[in-house]
PDB file of C-alpha atoms in Angstrom:
ATOM      1  CA  MET A   1      19.452  16.766 -16.508  1.00 65.00           C
ATOM      2  CA  ASP A   2      23.309  15.763 -18.139  1.00 70.00           C
ATOM      3  CA  LEU A   3      24.452  14.473 -15.583  1.00 76.00           C
ATOM      4  CA  GLU A   4      21.773  13.088 -13.539  1.00 78.00           C
ATOM      5  CA  LEU A   5      21.617  10.807 -16.801  1.00 78.00           C
ATOM      6  CA  LEU A   6      25.212   9.674 -16.950  1.00 81.00           C
ATOM      7  CA  MET A   7      24.161   9.282 -13.350  1.00 86.00           C
ATOM      8  CA  VAL A   8      20.901   7.107 -13.022  1.00 85.00           C
ATOM      9  CA  LEU A   9      22.682   5.138 -15.745  1.00 86.00           C
ATOM     10  CA  ILE A  10      25.434   4.034 -13.670  1.00 90.00           C
ATOM     11  CA  SER A  11      23.721   3.474 -11.333  1.00 91.00           C
ATOM     12  CA  LYS A  12      21.487   1.186 -13.688  1.00 89.00           C
ATOM     13  CA  THR A  13      24.271  -0.695 -14.387  1.00 92.00           C
ATOM     14  CA  LEU A  14      26.200  -0.706 -11.229  1.00 94.00           C
ATOM     15  CA  ALA A  15      23.732  -2.678 -10.286  1.00 93.00           C
ATOM     16  CA  CYS A  16      23.622  -5.084 -12.459  1.00 94.00           C
ATOM     17  CA  ILE A  17      27.493  -5.782 -12.150  1.00 95.00           C
ATOM     18  CA  PHE A  18      27.324  -6.259  -7.762  1.00 96.00           C
ATOM     19  CA  VAL A  19      24.589  -8.618  -9.026  1.00 95.00           C
ATOM     20  CA  VAL A  20      26.690 -10.294 -10.812  1.00 96.00           C
ATOM     21  CA  PHE A  21      29.247 -10.803  -8.935  1.00 96.00           C
ATOM     22  CA  GLN A  22      27.355 -12.568  -5.846  1.00 96.00           C
ATOM     23  CA  LEU A  23      25.770 -14.859  -8.589  1.00 95.00           C
ATOM     24  CA  LEU A  24      29.529 -15.446  -8.893  1.00 95.00           C
ATOM     25  CA  TYR A  25      30.090 -16.126  -5.232  1.00 95.00           C
ATOM     26  CA  VAL A  26      27.430 -18.614  -4.965  1.00 94.00           C
ATOM     27  CA  LYS A  27      28.365 -20.609  -7.122  1.00 92.00           C
ATOM     28  CA  LYS A  28      32.260 -20.593  -6.438  1.00 92.00           C
ATOM     29  CA  HIS A  29      29.844 -21.512  -2.892  1.00 91.00           C
ATOM     30  CA  ARG A  30      27.592 -23.435  -2.554  1.00 88.00           C
ATOM     31  CA  ASP A  31      27.494 -24.026   0.777  1.00 90.00           C
ATOM     32  CA  VAL A  32      25.897 -20.475   1.545  1.00 91.00           C
ATOM     33  CA  LEU A  33      22.832 -20.228  -1.493  1.00 90.00           C
ATOM     34  CA  PRO A  34      20.169 -21.074   1.536  1.00 90.00           C
ATOM     35  CA  PHE A  35      21.323 -18.681   4.031  1.00 93.00           C
ATOM     36  CA  ILE A  36      20.320 -16.141   1.445  1.00 94.00           C
ATOM     37  CA  SER A  37      17.474 -14.822   2.400  1.00 93.00           C
ATOM     38  CA  LEU A  38      14.699 -15.283   0.543  1.00 94.00           C
ATOM     39  CA  LEU A  39      12.665 -12.107   2.116  1.00 94.00           C
ATOM     40  CA  MET A  40      15.187  -9.830   0.440  1.00 95.00           C
ATOM     41  CA  LEU A  41      15.890 -11.383  -2.931  1.00 94.00           C
ATOM     42  CA  VAL A  42      12.153 -11.081  -3.229  1.00 94.00           C
ATOM     43  CA  ILE A  43      12.539  -7.005  -2.584  1.00 93.00           C
ATOM     44  CA  LEU A  44      14.632  -6.702  -4.368  1.00 93.00           C
ATOM     45  CA  THR A  45      13.561  -8.369  -7.265  1.00 92.00           C
ATOM     46  CA  LEU A  46       9.666  -5.871  -6.872  1.00 89.00           C
ATOM     47  CA  GLY A  47      11.645  -3.394  -7.035  1.00 85.00           C
ATOM     48  CA  HIS A  48      13.298  -3.669 -10.052  1.00 82.00           C
ATOM     49  CA  MET A  49       8.999  -4.988 -11.532  1.00 81.00           C
ATOM     50  CA  ILE A  50       7.838  -1.669  -9.716  1.00 74.00           C
ATOM     51  CA  LEU A  51      11.080   0.494 -11.600  1.00 72.00           C
ATOM     52  CA  LEU A  52       9.716  -1.158 -14.775  1.00 72.00           C
ATOM     53  CA  VAL A  53       6.061   0.614 -14.103  1.00 70.00           C
ATOM     54  CA  LEU A  54       7.292   3.227 -13.519  1.00 63.00           C
ATOM     55  CA  ASN A  55      10.054   3.895 -16.546  1.00 61.00           C
ATOM     56  CA  PHE A  56       6.866   2.394 -19.045  1.00 61.00           C
ATOM     57  CA  GLU A  57       4.340   4.540 -16.950  1.00 59.00           C
ATOM     58  CA  ALA A  58       7.350   7.809 -18.702  1.00 55.00           C
ATOM     59  CA  LEU A  59       6.472   6.121 -21.981  1.00 57.00           C
ATOM     60  CA  PHE A  60       2.565   6.867 -21.616  1.00 55.00           C
ATOM     61  CA  PHE A  61       2.892   9.831 -20.609  1.00 53.00           C
ATOM     62  CA  GLN A  62       5.425  10.267 -23.317  1.00 53.00           C
ATOM     63  CA  ASN A  63       3.023   8.545 -25.794  1.00 52.00           C
ATOM     64  CA  GLU A  64      -0.101  11.475 -24.508  1.00 49.00           C
ATOM     65  CA  TYR A  65       1.854  15.031 -24.309  1.00 48.00           C
ATOM     66  CA  PRO A  66       5.187  14.039 -26.945  1.00 47.00           C
ATOM     67  CA  HIS A  67       5.443  17.769 -27.517  1.00 43.00           C
ATOM     68  CA  SER A  68       5.508  19.167 -24.032  1.00 42.00           C
ATOM     69  CA  VAL A  69       8.461  15.916 -22.538  1.00 43.00           C
ATOM     70  CA  LEU A  70      10.340  16.813 -25.577  1.00 44.00           C
ATOM     71  CA  LEU A  71      10.583  20.934 -25.653  1.00 43.00           C
ATOM     72  CA  ARG A  72      11.186  19.833 -20.990  1.00 47.00           C
ATOM     73  CA  SER A  73      13.564  17.399 -22.153  1.00 49.00           C
ATOM     74  CA  GLY A  74      15.151  18.182 -24.512  1.00 51.00           C
ATOM     75  CA  GLY A  75      15.154  14.905 -26.613  1.00 54.00           C
ATOM     76  CA  TRP A  76      17.919  13.283 -23.750  1.00 53.00           C
ATOM     77  CA  LEU A  77      14.231  11.624 -22.302  1.00 58.00           C
ATOM     78  CA  GLU A  78      13.012   9.366 -25.243  1.00 65.00           C
ATOM     79  CA  VAL A  79      17.021   8.165 -25.089  1.00 64.00           C
ATOM     80  CA  ARG A  80      17.294   7.622 -20.822  1.00 65.00           C
ATOM     81  CA  GLU A  81      14.097   5.846 -21.187  1.00 68.00           C
ATOM     82  CA  VAL A  82      15.098   3.124 -23.876  1.00 75.00           C
ATOM     83  CA  ILE A  83      18.796   3.141 -21.640  1.00 77.00           C
ATOM     84  CA  VAL A  84      17.589   2.482 -18.409  1.00 76.00           C
ATOM     85  CA  ARG A  85      14.617   0.528 -19.645  1.00 80.00           C
ATOM     86  CA  VAL A  86      17.217  -2.494 -21.258  1.00 85.00           C
ATOM     87  CA  VAL A  87      19.317  -2.412 -17.682  1.00 86.00           C
ATOM     88  CA  THR A  88      16.578  -2.349 -15.245  1.00 84.00           C
ATOM     89  CA  MET A  89      15.364  -5.436 -17.515  1.00 87.00           C
ATOM     90  CA  VAL A  90      18.585  -6.566 -17.270  1.00 91.00           C
ATOM     91  CA  ALA A  91      18.865  -6.148 -13.297  1.00 90.00           C
ATOM     92  CA  PHE A  92      15.170  -8.139 -12.661  1.00 90.00           C
ATOM     93  CA  LEU A  93      16.314 -10.833 -14.706  1.00 92.00           C
ATOM     94  CA  LEU A  94      20.080 -11.339 -12.570  1.00 93.00           C
ATOM     95  CA  HIS A  95      17.122 -10.745  -9.394  1.00 94.00           C
ATOM     96  CA  CYS A  96      15.187 -13.041 -10.565  1.00 93.00           C
ATOM     97  CA  ARG A  97      17.852 -15.400 -11.657  1.00 93.00           C
ATOM     98  CA  LEU A  98      19.537 -15.082  -7.723  1.00 94.00           C
ATOM     99  CA  LEU A  99      16.268 -15.845  -5.960  1.00 93.00           C
ATOM    100  CA  GLN A 100      15.482 -18.797  -8.081  1.00 93.00           C
ATOM    101  CA  HIS A 101      19.331 -20.316  -7.506  1.00 91.00           C
ATOM    102  CA  SER A 102      18.693 -19.912  -3.695  1.00 92.00           C
ATOM    103  CA  LEU A 103      14.979 -21.060  -3.769  1.00 90.00           C
ATOM    104  CA  SER A 104      16.261 -24.557  -5.601  1.00 90.00           C
ATOM    105  CA  ARG A 105      19.219 -25.072  -3.645  1.00 88.00           C
ATOM    106  CA  ARG A 106      17.123 -24.577   0.153  1.00 87.00           C
ATOM    107  CA  MET A 107      13.731 -26.645  -1.824  1.00 87.00           C
ATOM    108  CA  ARG A 108      16.262 -30.146  -2.551  1.00 84.00           C
ATOM    109  CA  ASP A 109      17.688 -29.844   0.976  1.00 78.00           C
ATOM    110  CA  ASN A 110      15.711 -31.458   3.423  1.00 74.00           C
ATOM    111  CA  SER A 111      17.982 -30.585   6.146  1.00 73.00           C
ATOM    112  CA  LEU A 112      16.340 -26.378   6.200  1.00 80.00           C
ATOM    113  CA  LYS A 113      14.110 -26.654   8.124  1.00 84.00           C
ATOM    114  CA  ALA A 114      15.047 -24.545  10.774  1.00 86.00           C
ATOM    115  CA  LEU A 115      16.108 -22.789   8.454  1.00 90.00           C
ATOM    116  CA  TRP A 116      12.919 -22.594   7.018  1.00 90.00           C
ATOM    117  CA  THR A 117      10.916 -21.668  10.818  1.00 91.00           C
ATOM    118  CA  ALA A 118      13.443 -18.237  10.834  1.00 91.00           C
ATOM    119  CA  GLU A 119      12.708 -17.328   7.655  1.00 93.00           C
ATOM    120  CA  LYS A 120       8.821 -17.960   8.618  1.00 93.00           C
ATOM    121  CA  LYS A 121      10.000 -15.023  11.805  1.00 92.00           C
ATOM    122  CA  ALA A 122      12.104 -13.268  10.191  1.00 93.00           C
ATOM    123  CA  LEU A 123       8.875 -12.788   7.691  1.00 93.00           C
ATOM    124  CA  PHE A 124       5.484 -13.110  10.496  1.00 94.00           C
ATOM    125  CA  LEU A 125       8.238 -10.035  12.318  1.00 93.00           C
ATOM    126  CA  THR A 126       9.188  -7.422   8.952  1.00 93.00           C
ATOM    127  CA  VAL A 127       4.931  -8.209   6.983  1.00 90.00           C
ATOM    128  CA  PRO A 128       3.870  -6.579  10.237  1.00 90.00           C
ATOM    129  CA  VAL A 129       6.366  -3.813  10.355  1.00 89.00           C
ATOM    130  CA  TYR A 130       5.939  -3.185   6.326  1.00 89.00           C
ATOM    131  CA  LEU A 131       2.075  -2.768   6.615  1.00 88.00           C
ATOM    132  CA  ALA A 132       1.951  -0.280   9.180  1.00 87.00           C
ATOM    133  CA  GLY A 133       4.262   1.915   7.453  1.00 80.00           C
ATOM    134  CA  ALA A 134       2.523   1.297   4.287  1.00 80.00           C
ATOM    135  CA  LEU A 135      -0.627   2.461   6.406  1.00 84.00           C
ATOM    136  CA  ILE A 136       1.353   5.613   7.367  1.00 79.00           C
ATOM    137  CA  ALA A 137       1.258   5.866   4.032  1.00 70.00           C
ATOM    138  CA  LEU A 138      -2.308   6.224   3.624  1.00 73.00           C
ATOM    139  CA  PHE A 139      -3.175   7.880   6.733  1.00 75.00           C
ATOM    140  CA  VAL A 140      -0.619  10.658   4.765  1.00 69.00           C
ATOM    141  CA  ASN A 141      -2.509  10.729   1.393  1.00 64.00           C
ATOM    142  CA  TRP A 142      -5.560  11.132   3.508  1.00 67.00           C
ATOM    143  CA  ARG A 143      -4.894  14.233   5.127  1.00 68.00           C
ATOM    144  CA  THR A 144      -2.478  15.339   2.283  1.00 62.00           C
ATOM    145  CA  SER A 145      -6.161  15.082   0.708  1.00 60.00           C
ATOM    146  CA  LYS A 146      -8.321  17.161   2.600  1.00 60.00           C
ATOM    147  CA  THR A 147      -6.907  19.177   4.308  1.00 59.00           C
ATOM    148  CA  GLY A 148      -5.468  20.826   0.657  1.00 53.00           C
ATOM    149  CA  ILE A 149      -1.487  20.528   2.630  1.00 50.00           C
ATOM    150  CA  MET A 150       1.242  19.080   1.392  1.00 48.00           C
ATOM    151  CA  ALA A 151       3.109  16.040   3.587  1.00 45.00           C
ATOM    152  CA  GLN A 152       6.029  18.053   3.433  1.00 46.00           C
ATOM    153  CA  SER A 153       7.155  16.444   7.449  1.00 44.00           C
ATOM    154  CA  PHE A 154       7.069  13.578   7.260  1.00 44.00           C
ATOM    155  CA  LEU A 155       7.589  12.596   2.936  1.00 47.00           C
ATOM    156  CA  TYR A 156       8.061  14.127   0.040  1.00 50.00           C
ATOM    157  CA  ASN A 157      10.006  18.099   0.225  1.00 51.00           C
ATOM    158  CA  ASN A 158       7.275  20.122  -1.774  1.00 48.00           C
ATOM    159  CA  HIS A 159       5.894  17.170  -3.639  1.00 53.00           C
ATOM    160  CA  GLN A 160       2.201  16.884  -3.705  1.00 51.00           C
ATOM    161  CA  HIS A 161       1.649  12.621  -4.685  1.00 56.00           C
ATOM    162  CA  SER A 162      -1.184  10.717  -5.147  1.00 66.00           C
ATOM    163  CA  LEU A 163      -2.154   7.805  -2.800  1.00 66.00           C
ATOM    164  CA  TRP A 164      -0.553   5.843  -5.621  1.00 69.00           C
ATOM    165  CA  GLY A 165       2.501   7.953  -5.577  1.00 70.00           C
ATOM    166  CA  ASN A 166       2.351   8.126  -1.818  1.00 74.00           C
ATOM    167  CA  LEU A 167       3.004   3.946  -1.895  1.00 75.00           C
ATOM    168  CA  ARG A 168       5.588   3.790  -4.924  1.00 78.00           C
ATOM    169  CA  SER A 169       7.892   5.896  -3.076  1.00 81.00           C
ATOM    170  CA  TYR A 170       7.464   4.059   0.363  1.00 83.00           C
ATOM    171  CA  ALA A 171       8.409   0.942  -2.451  1.00 84.00           C
ATOM    172  CA  GLY A 172      11.087   2.550  -2.483  1.00 86.00           C
ATOM    173  CA  LEU A 173      11.828   2.956   0.802  1.00 87.00           C
ATOM    174  CA  ILE A 174      11.587  -1.029   1.070  1.00 90.00           C
ATOM    175  CA  LEU A 175      13.681  -1.245  -1.572  1.00 91.00           C
ATOM    176  CA  ASP A 176      16.650   1.898   0.598  1.00 92.00           C
ATOM    177  CA  GLY A 177      16.509  -1.432   3.517  1.00 91.00           C
ATOM    178  CA  PHE A 178      16.475  -4.491   1.839  1.00 94.00           C
ATOM    179  CA  LEU A 179      18.738  -6.129   3.797  1.00 95.00           C
ATOM    180  CA  LEU A 180      16.434  -6.511   6.596  1.00 94.00           C
ATOM    181  CA  PRO A 181      15.254  -9.164   5.812  1.00 95.00           C
ATOM    182  CA  GLN A 182      18.547 -10.944   6.282  1.00 95.00           C
ATOM    183  CA  ILE A 183      19.421  -9.638   9.362  1.00 95.00           C
ATOM    184  CA  LEU A 184      16.225 -10.991  10.650  1.00 94.00           C
ATOM    185  CA  LEU A 185      17.775 -14.905   9.088  1.00 94.00           C
ATOM    186  CA  ASN A 186      20.692 -14.215  10.672  1.00 93.00           C
ATOM    187  CA  ILE A 187      19.931 -13.558  13.896  1.00 92.00           C
ATOM    188  CA  PHE A 188      16.819 -15.989  13.942  1.00 91.00           C
ATOM    189  CA  HIS A 189      19.085 -18.824  12.903  1.00 90.00           C
ATOM    190  CA  ASN A 190      22.360 -17.798  14.519  1.00 86.00           C
ATOM    191  CA  SER A 191      24.121 -17.551  10.787  1.00 84.00           C
ATOM    192  CA  ARG A 192      27.269 -16.304  10.566  1.00 83.00           C
ATOM    193  CA  GLU A 193      27.904 -17.853   7.063  1.00 87.00           C
ATOM    194  CA  ASN A 194      28.924 -15.621   3.923  1.00 91.00           C
ATOM    195  CA  ALA A 195      25.945 -15.924   2.483  1.00 92.00           C
ATOM    196  CA  LEU A 196      26.493 -12.433   0.600  1.00 95.00           C
ATOM    197  CA  SER A 197      28.798 -11.061  -1.446  1.00 95.00           C
ATOM    198  CA  ARG A 198      30.924  -7.950  -0.140  1.00 94.00           C
ATOM    199  CA  PHE A 199      30.135  -6.101  -3.273  1.00 95.00           C
ATOM    200  CA  PHE A 200      26.797  -7.238  -2.874  1.00 96.00           C
ATOM    201  CA  TYR A 201      25.482  -6.295   0.229  1.00 96.00           C
ATOM    202  CA  ILE A 202      27.998  -3.300   0.581  1.00 96.00           C
ATOM    203  CA  GLY A 203      27.783  -1.702  -3.354  1.00 96.00           C
ATOM    204  CA  LEU A 204      24.484  -2.703  -3.231  1.00 95.00           C
ATOM    205  CA  THR A 205      24.332  -0.541  -0.090  1.00 96.00           C
ATOM    206  CA  VAL A 206      26.465   2.438  -1.633  1.00 95.00           C
ATOM    207  CA  VAL A 207      23.676   2.056  -5.385  1.00 95.00           C
ATOM    208  CA  ARG A 208      20.539   3.323  -2.705  1.00 94.00           C
ATOM    209  CA  LEU A 209      21.956   5.485  -0.632  1.00 95.00           C
ATOM    210  CA  VAL A 210      23.989   7.825  -2.848  1.00 93.00           C
ATOM    211  CA  PRO A 211      21.021   9.057  -4.428  1.00 92.00           C
ATOM    212  CA  HIS A 212      19.211  10.783  -0.988  1.00 92.00           C
ATOM    213  CA  ALA A 213      23.281  12.101  -1.057  1.00 92.00           C
ATOM    214  CA  TYR A 214      22.962  13.577  -3.729  1.00 90.00           C
ATOM    215  CA  ASP A 215      19.721  14.702  -3.513  1.00 88.00           C
ATOM    216  CA  ILE A 216      21.046  16.560  -0.577  1.00 89.00           C
ATOM    217  CA  TYR A 217      23.269  18.711  -2.684  1.00 87.00           C
ATOM    218  CA  ARG A 218      21.075  19.188  -5.192  1.00 84.00           C
ATOM    219  CA  ALA A 219      18.976  20.904  -2.350  1.00 81.00           C
ATOM    220  CA  GLN A 220      22.138  23.087  -1.644  1.00 82.00           C
ATOM    221  CA  ASN A 221      22.666  23.922  -4.637  1.00 78.00           C
ATOM    222  CA  TYR A 222      20.395  23.456  -7.388  1.00 67.00           C
ATOM    223  CA  VAL A 223      16.133  25.540  -7.956  1.00 54.00           C
ATOM    224  CA  GLN A 224      14.078  23.124  -6.711  1.00 54.00           C
ATOM    225  CA  GLU A 225      12.443  21.430 -10.046  1.00 49.00           C
ATOM    226  CA  PHE A 226       9.160  21.293 -11.720  1.00 46.00           C
ATOM    227  CA  ASP A 227       8.137  18.327 -10.986  1.00 46.00           C
ATOM    228  CA  GLY A 228       8.172  15.574 -13.790  1.00 48.00           C
ATOM    229  CA  LEU A 229      11.875  17.055 -14.680  1.00 63.00           C
ATOM    230  CA  TYR A 230      13.506  14.528 -12.208  1.00 71.00           C
ATOM    231  CA  ILE A 231      15.877  11.843 -14.032  1.00 73.00           C
ATOM    232  CA  TYR A 232      17.806  10.806 -11.029  1.00 80.00           C
ATOM    233  CA  ALA A 233      16.703  10.290  -7.728  1.00 79.00           C
ATOM    234  CA  ASP A 234      12.854  11.359  -8.413  1.00 78.00           C
ATOM    235  CA  PRO A 235      10.792  11.124  -5.713  1.00 78.00           C
ATOM    236  CA  ALA A 236       8.427   8.906  -7.598  1.00 74.00           C
ATOM    237  CA  ALA A 237      10.406   6.249  -6.957  1.00 77.00           C
ATOM    238  CA  ASP A 238      11.158   6.795  -3.376  1.00 81.00           C
ATOM    239  CA  ILE A 239      10.890   9.016  -0.548  1.00 83.00           C
ATOM    240  CA  TYR A 240      13.100  12.552  -0.401  1.00 84.00           C
ATOM    241  CA  SER A 241      13.904  15.387   1.436  1.00 83.00           C
ATOM    242  CA  THR A 242      16.249  16.574   3.402  1.00 85.00           C
ATOM    243  CA  GLY A 243      15.488  14.919   7.233  1.00 86.00           C
ATOM    244  CA  TRP A 244      14.618  11.679   5.211  1.00 87.00           C
ATOM    245  CA  ASP A 245      17.658  10.746   2.789  1.00 90.00           C
ATOM    246  CA  VAL A 246      19.723  12.271   6.323  1.00 92.00           C
ATOM    247  CA  ALA A 247      18.065   9.253   7.405  1.00 91.00           C
ATOM    248  CA  ILE A 248      18.352   7.203   5.415  1.00 92.00           C
ATOM    249  CA  LEU A 249      21.660   7.552   4.980  1.00 95.00           C
ATOM    250  CA  PHE A 250      22.424   6.589   8.781  1.00 95.00           C
ATOM    251  CA  VAL A 251      20.453   3.136   8.645  1.00 94.00           C
ATOM    252  CA  GLY A 252      21.050   1.548   5.551  1.00 94.00           C
ATOM    253  CA  LEU A 253      24.876   2.203   6.409  1.00 96.00           C
ATOM    254  CA  LEU A 254      24.368   0.415   9.850  1.00 96.00           C
ATOM    255  CA  PHE A 255      22.536  -2.366   7.837  1.00 96.00           C
ATOM    256  CA  ALA A 256      25.557  -3.116   6.200  1.00 96.00           C
ATOM    257  CA  ALA A 257      28.027  -3.418   9.431  1.00 96.00           C
ATOM    258  CA  ILE A 258      24.880  -4.729  10.543  1.00 95.00           C
ATOM    259  CA  ILE A 259      25.821  -8.248   7.267  1.00 95.00           C
ATOM    260  CA  HIS A 260      29.254  -7.800   7.808  1.00 94.00           C
ATOM    261  CA  PHE A 261      29.744  -8.270  11.295  1.00 94.00           C
ATOM    262  CA  GLN A 262      27.184 -11.174  11.632  1.00 92.00           C
ATOM    263  CA  GLN A 263      29.275 -12.917   9.007  1.00 92.00           C
ATOM    264  CA  GLN A 264      32.060 -12.892   9.948  1.00 91.00           C
ATOM    265  CA  PHE A 265      31.566 -12.952  14.262  1.00 88.00           C
ATOM    266  CA  GLY A 266      27.345 -14.811  14.335  1.00 87.00           C
ATOM    267  CA  GLY A 267      24.246 -13.774  13.882  1.00 87.00           C
ATOM    268  CA  ARG A 268      22.727 -12.259  17.050  1.00 86.00           C
ATOM    269  CA  CYS A 269      26.657 -10.696  18.184  1.00 86.00           C
ATOM    270  CA  LEU A 270      25.490  -8.176  18.835  1.00 83.00           C
ATOM    271  CA  LEU A 271      22.952  -9.012  20.848  1.00 83.00           C
ATOM    272  CA  PRO A 272      23.199  -9.179  24.042  1.00 79.00           C
ATOM    273  CA  ARG A 273      25.099 -11.842  25.690  1.00 76.00           C
ATOM    274  CA  ARG A 274      21.366 -12.996  27.640  1.00 72.00           C
ATOM    275  CA  PHE A 275      20.054 -13.192  23.824  1.00 66.00           C
ATOM    276  CA  ARG A 276      23.101 -14.816  22.172  1.00 65.00           C
ATOM    277  CA  GLU A 277      23.349 -17.756  24.290  1.00 59.00           C
ATOM    278  CA  LEU A 278      19.408 -18.345  23.965  1.00 57.00           C
ATOM    279  CA  GLU A 279      21.301 -21.258  20.932  1.00 54.00           C
ATOM    280  CA  VAL A 280      22.213 -22.905  23.685  1.00 48.00           C
ATOM    281  CA  TYR A 281      19.203 -23.794  26.038  1.00 49.00           C
ATOM    282  CA  GLU A 282      16.955 -24.121  22.098  1.00 51.00           C
ATOM    283  CA  LYS A 283      19.393 -27.860  22.027  1.00 48.00           C
ATOM    284  CA  ILE A 284      19.608 -28.937  25.539  1.00 47.00           C
ATOM    285  CA  PRO A 285      16.286 -30.465  24.069  1.00 48.00           C
ATOM    286  CA  GLU A 286      17.275 -32.788  20.882  1.00 47.00           C
ATOM    287  CA  ALA A 287      20.643 -34.037  23.560  1.00 44.00           C
ATOM    288  CA  SER A 288      18.309 -35.057  25.471  1.00 42.00           C
ATOM    289  CA  GLU A 289      16.682 -36.849  23.015  1.00 45.00           C
ATOM    290  CA  GLU A 290      19.363 -38.387  21.702  1.00 44.00           C
TER     291      GLU A 290
END
């Protein structure tokens, strides 16, 4: 538990540092602010709100069962909650600041209609995907409650969760793929702007993926813990099982690589040639009108 306490503090602190790098980056390169996906920033901001809710929920649990919590945690839980809550609040405020900068910059520039259109297309594509995942989580919860069998093979590794617990863990899965809206925005707008600092998208990707790598290591080297003893890679805040851990690690690294190539060679650089040529055909009517 001491190791997990140290890891969670390091990960939260690094998340704050990487957002600060992005704020400094956009301060130096203000032209890239409109090209940052607003949906991605909203997901990251809401994700830290969910973490704050989980921390406050743990605080209420501690107030309701103080002797039990202190007995199991050796007093470390109180210290952990105070520190983690403060660092998470700082990360939340930093993400709010970044979202405010990007939104205000895009609102002031009336020549970014094409960018707003691309943002809407990305929104219309990602929201159904997120809703479909939420419905799957609801179905798993309904099936589990009906049959009384744990959803071990799909969502969790030996953990029984309520409906609210399933949705919270699914929200963590959305956070793991936080780069998806930015990838879609780059594709629809065919942008090759270096909107994201390498420290930001690579750093946050590593912060999100390390808990899954640690969960694989923990499952192989430690006795299964009881619910409530998890500090780092907490199943209440994300989806953890061996299969999901491997898949999330692969997809997270893939998303980071896609962002890198998009910022170097254009938003549609990885698409087939006929899709990359769509931009040329879209500009033909504008040329004829002139």
